[in-house]
mmCIF file of C-alpha atoms in Angstrom:
data_model
loop_
_atom_site.group_PDB
_atom_site.id
_atom_site.type_symbol
_atom_site.label_atom_id
_atom_site.label_comp_id
_atom_site.label_asym_id
_atom_site.label_seq_id
_atom_site.Cartn_x
_atom_site.Cartn_y
_atom_site.Cartn_z
ATOM 1 C CA MET X 1 0.000 0.000 0.000
ATOM 2 C CA SER X 2 1.441 3.405 -0.982
ATOM 3 C CA ARG X 3 2.199 5.874 1.763
ATOM 4 C CA ALA X 4 0.738 9.400 1.498
ATOM 5 C CA ARG X 5 3.326 12.004 0.627
ATOM 6 C CA ARG X 6 4.330 14.090 3.640
ATOM 7 C CA THR X 7 3.836 17.844 3.376
ATOM 8 C CA PRO X 8 7.283 19.519 3.152
ATOM 9 C CA ARG X 9 8.350 21.570 6.168
ATOM 10 C CA GLN X 10 10.805 24.373 6.748
ATOM 11 C CA ALA X 11 13.324 21.811 8.064
ATOM 12 C CA ASP X 12 13.210 20.076 4.669
ATOM 13 C CA ILE X 13 13.886 23.369 2.895
ATOM 14 C CA ALA X 14 16.804 24.059 5.228
ATOM 15 C CA ARG X 15 18.326 20.661 4.459
ATOM 16 C CA VAL X 16 17.961 21.080 0.667
ATOM 17 C CA ALA X 17 19.227 24.687 0.690
ATOM 18 C CA GLY X 18 22.088 23.936 3.066
ATOM 19 C CA VAL X 19 21.123 26.609 5.591
ATOM 20 C CA SER X 20 19.693 26.691 9.102
ATOM 21 C CA GLN X 21 15.958 26.416 9.754
ATOM 22 C CA ALA X 22 16.133 29.872 11.333
ATOM 23 C CA THR X 23 17.395 31.282 8.014
ATOM 24 C CA VAL X 24 14.519 29.596 6.173
ATOM 25 C CA SER X 25 12.041 31.118 8.619
ATOM 26 C CA VAL X 26 13.515 34.582 8.088
ATOM 27 C CA VAL X 27 13.399 34.329 4.288
ATOM 28 C CA LEU X 28 9.885 32.880 4.059
ATOM 29 C CA GLY X 29 8.642 35.442 6.573
ATOM 30 C CA GLY X 30 9.819 38.315 4.377
ATOM 31 C CA ASN X 31 12.750 39.228 6.661
ATOM 32 C CA ARG X 32 10.647 41.772 8.561
ATOM 33 C CA THR X 33 13.330 42.020 11.274
ATOM 34 C CA GLY X 34 16.024 43.123 8.818
ATOM 35 C CA VAL X 35 18.463 40.232 9.346
ATOM 36 C CA ARG X 36 21.529 40.547 7.070
ATOM 37 C CA LEU X 37 21.296 37.862 4.385
ATOM 38 C CA SER X 38 23.019 37.583 1.042
ATOM 39 C CA GLU X 39 20.824 37.623 -2.033
ATOM 40 C CA ARG X 40 22.363 34.315 -3.022
ATOM 41 C CA THR X 41 21.226 32.695 0.239
ATOM 42 C CA ARG X 42 17.727 34.158 -0.091
ATOM 43 C CA LEU X 43 17.321 32.850 -3.635
ATOM 44 C CA ARG X 44 18.649 29.410 -2.654
ATOM 45 C CA VAL X 45 15.993 29.149 0.072
ATOM 46 C CA LEU X 46 13.194 30.272 -2.263
ATOM 47 C CA GLU X 47 14.290 27.850 -4.995
ATOM 48 C CA ALA X 48 14.362 24.966 -2.510
ATOM 49 C CA ALA X 49 10.905 25.879 -1.232
ATOM 50 C CA GLU X 50 9.517 25.998 -4.759
ATOM 51 C CA ARG X 51 11.127 22.695 -5.721
ATOM 52 C CA LEU X 52 9.699 20.937 -2.676
ATOM 53 C CA GLY X 53 6.232 22.438 -3.183
ATOM 54 C CA TYR X 54 6.191 24.101 0.223
ATOM 55 C CA VAL X 55 2.929 25.872 1.165
ATOM 56 C CA PRO X 56 2.965 27.857 4.434
ATOM 57 C CA ASP X 57 0.438 26.861 7.086
ATOM 58 C CA PRO X 58 -2.209 29.625 7.112
ATOM 59 C CA VAL X 59 -2.673 29.410 10.896
ATOM 60 C CA ALA X 60 1.055 29.716 11.530
ATOM 61 C CA THR X 61 1.295 32.550 9.018
ATOM 62 C CA ARG X 62 -1.530 34.399 10.730
ATOM 63 C CA LEU X 63 0.152 34.029 14.124
ATOM 64 C CA ALA X 64 3.383 35.348 12.661
ATOM 65 C CA SER X 65 2.117 38.212 10.534
ATOM 66 C CA ALA X 66 -1.533 38.774 11.562
ATOM 67 C CA ARG X 67 -2.475 38.792 7.846
ATOM 68 C CA ASN X 68 -2.718 36.035 5.276
ATOM 69 C CA ASN X 69 -5.104 37.524 2.682
ATOM 70 C CA LEU X 70 -7.889 35.141 3.697
ATOM 71 C CA LEU X 71 -11.427 36.462 4.138
ATOM 72 C CA GLY X 72 -13.958 34.272 5.903
ATOM 73 C CA VAL X 73 -17.563 33.811 4.768
ATOM 74 C CA TYR X 74 -19.913 32.422 7.418
ATOM 75 C CA THR X 75 -23.330 31.334 6.202
ATOM 76 C CA PHE X 76 -26.086 30.015 8.426
ATOM 77 C CA THR X 77 -27.482 27.797 5.655
ATOM 78 C CA PRO X 78 -26.648 24.078 6.118
ATOM 79 C CA ALA X 79 -24.906 23.798 2.739
ATOM 80 C CA PHE X 80 -23.344 26.057 0.131
ATOM 81 C CA PRO X 81 -26.249 27.398 -1.993
ATOM 82 C CA ILE X 82 -25.471 26.425 -5.574
ATOM 83 C CA ASP X 83 -28.975 26.957 -6.994
ATOM 84 C CA VAL X 84 -29.033 30.224 -8.960
ATOM 85 C CA ALA X 85 -32.571 30.803 -7.652
ATOM 86 C CA ASP X 86 -31.266 30.832 -4.076
ATOM 87 C CA SER X 87 -31.208 34.361 -2.669
ATOM 88 C CA TYR X 88 -27.683 33.827 -1.306
ATOM 89 C CA TYR X 89 -26.276 32.867 -4.707
ATOM 90 C CA PRO X 90 -25.844 36.392 -6.165
ATOM 91 C CA ILE X 91 -24.457 37.628 -2.840
ATOM 92 C CA LEU X 92 -21.786 34.942 -2.821
ATOM 93 C CA ALA X 93 -21.056 35.541 -6.511
ATOM 94 C CA GLY X 94 -20.446 39.211 -5.685
ATOM 95 C CA VAL X 95 -18.254 38.274 -2.724
ATOM 96 C CA GLU X 96 -16.134 35.995 -4.897
ATOM 97 C CA ALA X 97 -15.783 38.542 -7.709
ATOM 98 C CA GLU X 98 -14.688 41.376 -5.427
ATOM 99 C CA ALA X 99 -12.323 39.177 -3.406
ATOM 100 C CA ALA X 100 -10.642 38.073 -6.634
ATOM 101 C CA GLU X 101 -10.189 41.687 -7.744
ATOM 102 C CA LEU X 102 -8.608 42.559 -4.389
ATOM 103 C CA GLY X 103 -6.286 39.544 -4.454
ATOM 104 C CA GLN X 104 -7.979 37.913 -1.466
ATOM 105 C CA ASP X 105 -8.784 34.235 -0.990
ATOM 106 C CA LEU X 106 -12.010 33.040 0.649
ATOM 107 C CA ILE X 107 -12.584 30.417 3.313
ATOM 108 C CA MET X 108 -16.164 29.180 3.789
ATOM 109 C CA PHE X 109 -17.565 28.401 7.227
ATOM 110 C CA THR X 110 -20.952 26.677 7.387
ATOM 111 C CA ALA X 111 -23.392 26.167 10.243
ATOM 112 C CA SER X 112 -23.737 22.755 11.868
ATOM 113 C CA SER X 113 -26.483 22.007 14.364
ATOM 114 C CA ALA X 114 -24.176 19.539 16.125
ATOM 115 C CA VAL X 115 -21.827 22.315 17.288
ATOM 116 C CA PRO X 116 -22.836 25.361 19.398
ATOM 117 C CA ASP X 117 -22.756 28.787 17.735
ATOM 118 C CA HIS X 118 -19.910 30.151 19.844
ATOM 119 C CA THR X 119 -17.676 27.176 18.998
ATOM 120 C CA ARG X 120 -18.400 27.358 15.271
ATOM 121 C CA ILE X 121 -18.012 31.113 15.059
ATOM 122 C CA ARG X 122 -14.704 31.057 16.920
ATOM 123 C CA ARG X 123 -13.225 29.152 13.976
ATOM 124 C CA THR X 124 -13.617 32.213 11.777
ATOM 125 C CA ARG X 125 -10.447 33.598 13.408
ATOM 126 C CA LEU X 126 -8.500 31.430 10.974
ATOM 127 C CA ALA X 127 -9.214 34.245 8.507
ATOM 128 C CA ASP X 128 -8.146 37.901 8.678
ATOM 129 C CA GLY X 129 -11.779 38.959 8.989
ATOM 130 C CA CYS X 130 -15.172 37.474 8.217
ATOM 131 C CA LEU X 131 -18.394 38.211 6.342
ATOM 132 C CA PHE X 132 -21.635 36.906 7.875
ATOM 133 C CA LEU X 133 -24.872 36.038 6.076
ATOM 134 C CA GLY X 134 -28.030 35.145 7.940
ATOM 135 C CA ARG X 135 -31.451 36.385 8.948
ATOM 136 C CA HIS X 136 -30.590 36.303 12.667
ATOM 137 C CA VAL X 137 -27.487 37.101 14.727
ATOM 138 C CA PRO X 138 -26.098 34.797 17.458
ATOM 139 C CA VAL X 139 -25.533 37.833 19.660
ATOM 140 C CA ALA X 140 -23.266 36.376 22.356
ATOM 141 C CA ALA X 141 -20.882 34.689 19.928
ATOM 142 C CA VAL X 142 -20.658 37.662 17.550
ATOM 143 C CA GLY X 143 -20.298 40.050 20.495
ATOM 144 C CA ASP X 144 -17.313 38.077 21.806
ATOM 145 C CA LEU X 145 -15.738 38.108 18.366
ATOM 146 C CA MET X 146 -16.119 41.884 18.022
ATOM 147 C CA ALA X 147 -14.880 42.506 21.576
ATOM 148 C CA SER X 148 -11.647 40.706 20.681
ATOM 149 C CA GLY X 149 -11.062 43.176 17.838
ATOM 150 C CA PHE X 150 -11.705 40.645 15.069
ATOM 151 C CA PRO X 151 -13.078 42.489 11.984
ATOM 152 C CA ILE X 152 -16.500 41.359 10.770
ATOM 153 C CA VAL X 153 -19.107 42.658 8.324
ATOM 154 C CA TYR X 154 -22.704 41.470 8.118
ATOM 155 C CA ILE X 155 -24.483 41.362 4.777
ATOM 156 C CA GLY X 156 -27.855 42.849 5.674
ATOM 157 C CA ARG X 157 -28.745 45.660 8.090
ATOM 158 C CA ARG X 158 -28.286 44.722 11.745
ATOM 159 C CA THR X 159 -29.544 46.426 14.910
ATOM 160 C CA GLU X 160 -28.171 43.996 17.485
ATOM 161 C CA LEU X 161 -25.384 44.868 19.942
ATOM 162 C CA GLY X 162 -26.493 48.481 20.081
ATOM 163 C CA GLY X 163 -26.179 48.908 16.314
ATOM 164 C CA THR X 164 -22.387 48.451 16.439
ATOM 165 C CA ILE X 165 -22.169 45.570 13.947
ATOM 166 C CA PRO X 166 -20.691 46.761 10.618
ATOM 167 C CA TYR X 167 -22.990 45.926 7.719
ATOM 168 C CA VAL X 168 -23.868 46.423 4.070
ATOM 169 C CA GLY X 169 -27.596 46.159 3.463
ATOM 170 C CA ALA X 170 -30.424 47.202 1.173
ATOM 171 C CA ASP X 171 -32.613 50.271 1.678
ATOM 172 C CA TYR X 172 -35.836 48.327 2.107
ATOM 173 C CA VAL X 173 -37.661 51.231 3.749
ATOM 174 C CA SER X 174 -37.461 53.512 0.715
ATOM 175 C CA ALA X 175 -38.010 50.704 -1.805
ATOM 176 C CA SER X 176 -41.092 49.378 0.016
ATOM 177 C CA ALA X 177 -42.556 52.858 0.366
ATOM 178 C CA GLU X 178 -42.091 53.383 -3.390
ATOM 179 C CA VAL X 179 -44.085 50.220 -4.156
ATOM 180 C CA VAL X 180 -47.009 51.400 -2.026
ATOM 181 C CA THR X 181 -46.824 54.872 -3.573
ATOM 182 C CA ARG X 182 -47.023 53.213 -6.984
ATOM 183 C CA LEU X 183 -50.147 51.301 -5.924
ATOM 184 C CA VAL X 184 -51.774 54.429 -4.491
ATOM 185 C CA GLY X 185 -51.000 56.252 -7.720
ATOM 186 C CA ALA X 186 -52.961 53.551 -9.565
ATOM 187 C CA GLY X 187 -55.972 54.258 -7.365
ATOM 188 C CA HIS X 188 -55.607 51.547 -4.709
ATOM 189 C CA ARG X 189 -56.861 52.611 -1.285
ATOM 190 C CA ARG X 190 -57.426 49.301 0.541
ATOM 191 C CA LEU X 191 -54.294 47.166 0.870
ATOM 192 C CA ARG X 192 -53.290 43.914 2.571
ATOM 193 C CA TYR X 193 -49.647 43.452 3.528
ATOM 194 C CA LEU X 194 -48.565 39.840 4.113
ATOM 195 C CA ARG X 195 -45.460 39.429 6.253
ATOM 196 C CA GLU X 196 -43.729 36.386 7.721
ATOM 197 C CA PRO X 197 -44.146 36.006 11.507
ATOM 198 C CA ASP X 198 -40.522 36.030 12.673
ATOM 199 C CA GLU X 199 -38.577 39.192 13.528
ATOM 200 C CA ALA X 200 -35.640 40.484 11.495
ATOM 201 C CA PRO X 201 -34.425 43.996 10.591
ATOM 202 C CA SER X 202 -35.096 43.393 6.881
ATOM 203 C CA SER X 203 -38.741 42.529 7.665
ATOM 204 C CA ASP X 204 -39.125 45.480 10.021
ATOM 205 C CA ASP X 205 -37.707 47.829 7.382
ATOM 206 C CA ARG X 206 -40.129 46.627 4.732
ATOM 207 C CA GLU X 207 -43.115 47.010 7.042
ATOM 208 C CA ARG X 208 -41.997 50.469 8.115
ATOM 209 C CA GLY X 209 -41.811 51.587 4.486
ATOM 210 C CA VAL X 210 -45.231 50.137 3.721
ATOM 211 C CA ARG X 211 -46.887 51.689 6.773
ATOM 212 C CA THR X 212 -45.303 55.103 6.227
ATOM 213 C CA ALA X 213 -46.321 55.350 2.581
ATOM 214 C CA ALA X 214 -49.873 54.115 3.268
ATOM 215 C CA ALA X 215 -50.315 56.581 6.133
ATOM 216 C CA ASP X 216 -48.955 59.482 4.065
ATOM 217 C CA ALA X 217 -51.443 58.646 1.281
ATOM 218 C CA GLY X 218 -54.384 58.031 3.600
ATOM 219 C CA ALA X 219 -54.735 54.448 2.340
ATOM 220 C CA ALA X 220 -56.274 51.721 4.511
ATOM 221 C CA LEU X 221 -53.656 49.079 5.325
ATOM 222 C CA THR X 222 -53.992 45.793 7.191
ATOM 223 C CA VAL X 223 -50.877 43.773 8.080
ATOM 224 C CA VAL X 224 -51.266 39.984 8.119
ATOM 225 C CA ARG X 225 -48.557 37.929 9.841
ATOM 226 C CA THR X 226 -48.371 34.451 8.341
ATOM 227 C CA ASP X 227 -45.935 31.694 7.464
ATOM 228 C CA GLY X 228 -48.078 30.848 4.438
ATOM 229 C CA THR X 229 -49.435 27.540 5.708
ATOM 230 C CA ASP X 230 -52.725 29.110 6.820
ATOM 231 C CA LEU X 231 -53.426 31.073 3.622
ATOM 232 C CA THR X 232 -56.407 29.753 1.659
ATOM 233 C CA ALA X 233 -58.508 30.650 -1.344
ATOM 234 C CA ALA X 234 -61.286 31.577 1.100
ATOM 235 C CA ASP X 235 -59.025 34.242 2.636
ATOM 236 C CA VAL X 236 -58.443 35.805 -0.763
ATOM 237 C CA THR X 237 -62.150 35.799 -1.556
ATOM 238 C CA THR X 238 -62.958 37.459 1.791
ATOM 239 C CA TRP X 239 -60.366 40.177 1.247
ATOM 240 C CA LEU X 240 -61.786 41.046 -2.147
ATOM 241 C CA GLU X 241 -65.311 41.107 -0.739
ATOM 242 C CA ASP X 242 -64.042 43.569 1.883
ATOM 243 C CA GLY X 243 -62.903 45.911 -0.873
ATOM 244 C CA VAL X 244 -59.198 45.071 -0.936
ATOM 245 C CA THR X 245 -57.790 45.838 -4.391
ATOM 246 C CA ALA X 246 -54.061 45.196 -3.865
ATOM 247 C CA LEU X 247 -51.890 42.665 -2.048
ATOM 248 C CA VAL X 248 -48.322 43.452 -1.006
ATOM 249 C CA VAL X 249 -46.154 40.496 -0.016
ATOM 250 C CA GLU X 250 -42.838 40.324 1.812
ATOM 251 C CA GLU X 251 -39.998 38.532 0.066
ATOM 252 C CA THR X 252 -37.611 36.491 2.203
ATOM 253 C CA ASP X 253 -34.966 33.913 1.364
ATOM 254 C CA THR X 254 -37.597 31.147 1.533
ATOM 255 C CA GLY X 255 -40.296 32.937 -0.488
ATOM 256 C CA ALA X 256 -42.834 30.944 1.557
ATOM 257 C CA VAL X 257 -45.474 33.659 1.939
ATOM 258 C CA PHE X 258 -45.279 34.816 -1.662
ATOM 259 C CA HIS X 259 -45.681 31.315 -3.079
ATOM 260 C CA ALA X 260 -48.542 30.565 -0.663
ATOM 261 C CA THR X 261 -50.264 33.802 -1.730
ATOM 262 C CA TRP X 262 -49.828 32.996 -5.425
ATOM 263 C CA ARG X 263 -51.239 29.512 -4.874
ATOM 264 C CA ALA X 264 -54.274 30.876 -2.969
ATOM 265 C CA LEU X 265 -54.968 33.360 -5.766
ATOM 266 C CA ARG X 266 -54.872 30.587 -8.381
ATOM 267 C CA GLU X 267 -57.136 28.323 -6.302
ATOM 268 C CA ALA X 268 -59.624 31.169 -5.795
ATOM 269 C CA GLY X 269 -59.730 31.788 -9.532
ATOM 270 C CA VAL X 270 -58.607 35.389 -9.024
ATOM 271 C CA SER X 271 -56.771 36.979 -11.947
ATOM 272 C CA VAL X 272 -53.729 39.221 -11.459
ATOM 273 C CA PRO X 273 -53.897 42.140 -12.104
ATOM 274 C CA GLY X 274 -57.452 41.950 -13.463
ATOM 275 C CA ASP X 275 -59.185 41.209 -10.147
ATOM 276 C CA VAL X 276 -56.466 42.294 -7.732
ATOM 277 C CA SER X 277 -53.062 43.938 -8.073
ATOM 278 C CA LEU X 278 -50.054 42.172 -6.573
ATOM 279 C CA ALA X 279 -46.630 43.471 -5.571
ATOM 280 C CA VAL X 280 -43.724 41.767 -3.843
ATOM 281 C CA LEU X 281 -41.164 43.633 -1.760
ATOM 282 C CA GLY X 282 -38.205 42.258 -3.629
ATOM 283 C CA ARG X 283 -38.079 39.560 -6.288
ATOM 284 C CA PRO X 284 -39.766 36.195 -5.612
ATOM 285 C CA PRO X 285 -37.327 33.246 -5.791
ATOM 286 C CA GLY X 286 -38.240 31.233 -8.867
ATOM 287 C CA ASP X 287 -40.766 33.576 -10.490
ATOM 288 C CA PRO X 288 -44.111 31.817 -11.064
ATOM 289 C CA PRO X 289 -45.416 31.414 -14.608
ATOM 290 C CA GLY X 290 -47.425 34.352 -15.830
ATOM 291 C CA PRO X 291 -46.847 38.109 -15.761
ATOM 292 C CA GLU X 292 -43.659 39.542 -14.282
ATOM 293 C CA ILE X 293 -44.287 40.412 -10.634
ATOM 294 C CA SER X 294 -44.103 44.112 -9.778
ATOM 295 C CA GLY X 295 -41.756 45.107 -6.966
ATOM 296 C CA PHE X 296 -38.088 46.000 -6.715
ATOM 297 C CA GLU X 297 -34.685 44.472 -7.271
ATOM 298 C CA VAL X 298 -32.527 43.658 -4.245
ATOM 299 C CA PRO X 299 -28.919 44.480 -5.261
ATOM 300 C CA ARG X 300 -27.551 41.263 -3.816
ATOM 301 C CA ARG X 301 -24.472 40.941 -6.018
ATOM 302 C CA GLU X 302 -23.413 44.513 -5.267
ATOM 303 C CA MET X 303 -24.104 43.934 -1.563
ATOM 304 C CA GLY X 304 -21.612 41.067 -1.656
ATOM 305 C CA ARG X 305 -19.008 43.172 -3.443
ATOM 306 C CA ALA X 306 -19.530 46.190 -1.158
ATOM 307 C CA ALA X 307 -19.266 43.973 1.937
ATOM 308 C CA VAL X 308 -15.870 42.682 0.785
ATOM 309 C CA ARG X 309 -14.681 46.253 0.167
ATOM 310 C CA LEU X 310 -15.853 47.305 3.632
ATOM 311 C CA LEU X 311 -14.134 44.352 5.301
ATOM 312 C CA ALA X 312 -10.925 45.070 3.372
ATOM 313 C CA SER X 313 -11.005 48.682 4.549
ATOM 314 C CA LEU X 314 -11.430 47.535 8.165
ATOM 315 C CA LEU X 315 -8.345 45.359 7.741
ATOM 316 C CA ASP X 316 -6.215 48.156 6.304
ATOM 317 C CA PRO X 317 -4.652 50.316 9.028
ATOM 318 C CA ALA X 318 -3.768 52.959 6.415
ATOM 319 C CA ALA X 319 -7.376 53.323 5.222
ATOM 320 C CA ALA X 320 -9.470 56.264 6.317
ATOM 321 C CA ASP X 321 -12.187 55.434 8.832
ATOM 322 C CA PRO X 322 -14.945 53.915 6.695
ATOM 323 C CA SER X 323 -18.658 54.296 7.153
ATOM 324 C CA VAL X 324 -19.451 50.908 8.675
ATOM 325 C CA HIS X 325 -23.205 51.098 8.005
ATOM 326 C CA ARG X 326 -24.081 51.155 4.314
ATOM 327 C CA LEU X 327 -27.463 50.816 2.602
ATOM 328 C CA LEU X 328 -27.737 50.307 -1.158
ATOM 329 C CA THR X 329 -30.616 51.511 -3.328
ATOM 330 C CA CYS X 330 -33.122 48.922 -4.604
ATOM 331 C CA PRO X 331 -34.101 49.681 -8.235
ATOM 332 C CA PRO X 332 -37.861 49.450 -8.905
ATOM 333 C CA VAL X 333 -39.238 46.677 -11.122
ATOM 334 C CA ALA X 334 -42.340 47.833 -13.004
ATOM 335 C CA GLY X 335 -43.557 44.327 -13.701
ATOM 336 C CA ALA X 336 -47.063 43.655 -14.984
ATOM 337 C CA THR X 337 -49.078 42.903 -11.837
ATOM 338 C CA ILE X 338 -50.117 46.424 -10.827
ATOM 339 C CA ALA X 339 -53.092 47.831 -12.721
ATOM 340 C CA PRO X 340 -55.328 50.877 -12.180
ATOM 341 C CA VAL X 341 -58.459 50.349 -10.105
ATOM 342 C CA SER X 342 -61.377 49.948 -12.503
#
């Protein structure tokens, strides 16, 4: 049975180059202490390292230099989202593109229910800094990480820990208000807003935008909290009988409420936008067949890129103090599911 090839070490380089291991350590570490070495010796060490295929241990390099050009990405999904319809996909594509442009490598950390949050999150210190993606924040673990001075950036607005968490998010308040203003401009005065039941800043921001715009226009608004499982065709029929002419639906990474609403509309035989107008606060994952849904675009790819730039600036001691809270504009999508009230 063949024996696995042992990873070359600095002692192997020293033997091949005919120098001490201390000299190898100085050369491979960039000679930051200014030790006097001949150029011939330096080149001999580098040639030996290249010939042996030596790759420095990233943990040891970090301990020695505090930087190794590795950015962490911590996602709370159980597996890397490879489906292009997944809401995390464009974010991660943006992260990868920007990291490549900046000459940074990425290390992915994924959640595992078998290991507590604080233990998993502590592993992110293998990187120089870390990006976090997730609807909720494990406050204690992230707080400990920040207290130690480890740079992090959340993708998505965060309010936890007194609003001190650096983030790049989307301006859901303005975008959601614009959707309601569009509906009011088409003559809609009785609206239903369907929102998922759990709490998250992105959900709160959307509801705040909806409520503000409806109040400013004097439109009647009812907020329905649902996970989608209790939505039926009978609910839709009742809303229309009550004079509701437009439905506004929250978009989340699951799309559960939107898809449940679309199904209830189909089962009730209600046409969109003929019988009722429909808008989604974002873009529904896996658009249903039929007309393009009106709403707005979440700039997920640019959020990923901007988050990498922010993290890089936090890692650069020469950089000017960055704004650590950034919100990106959400471009409107006209779609074809908002129609004037007849």
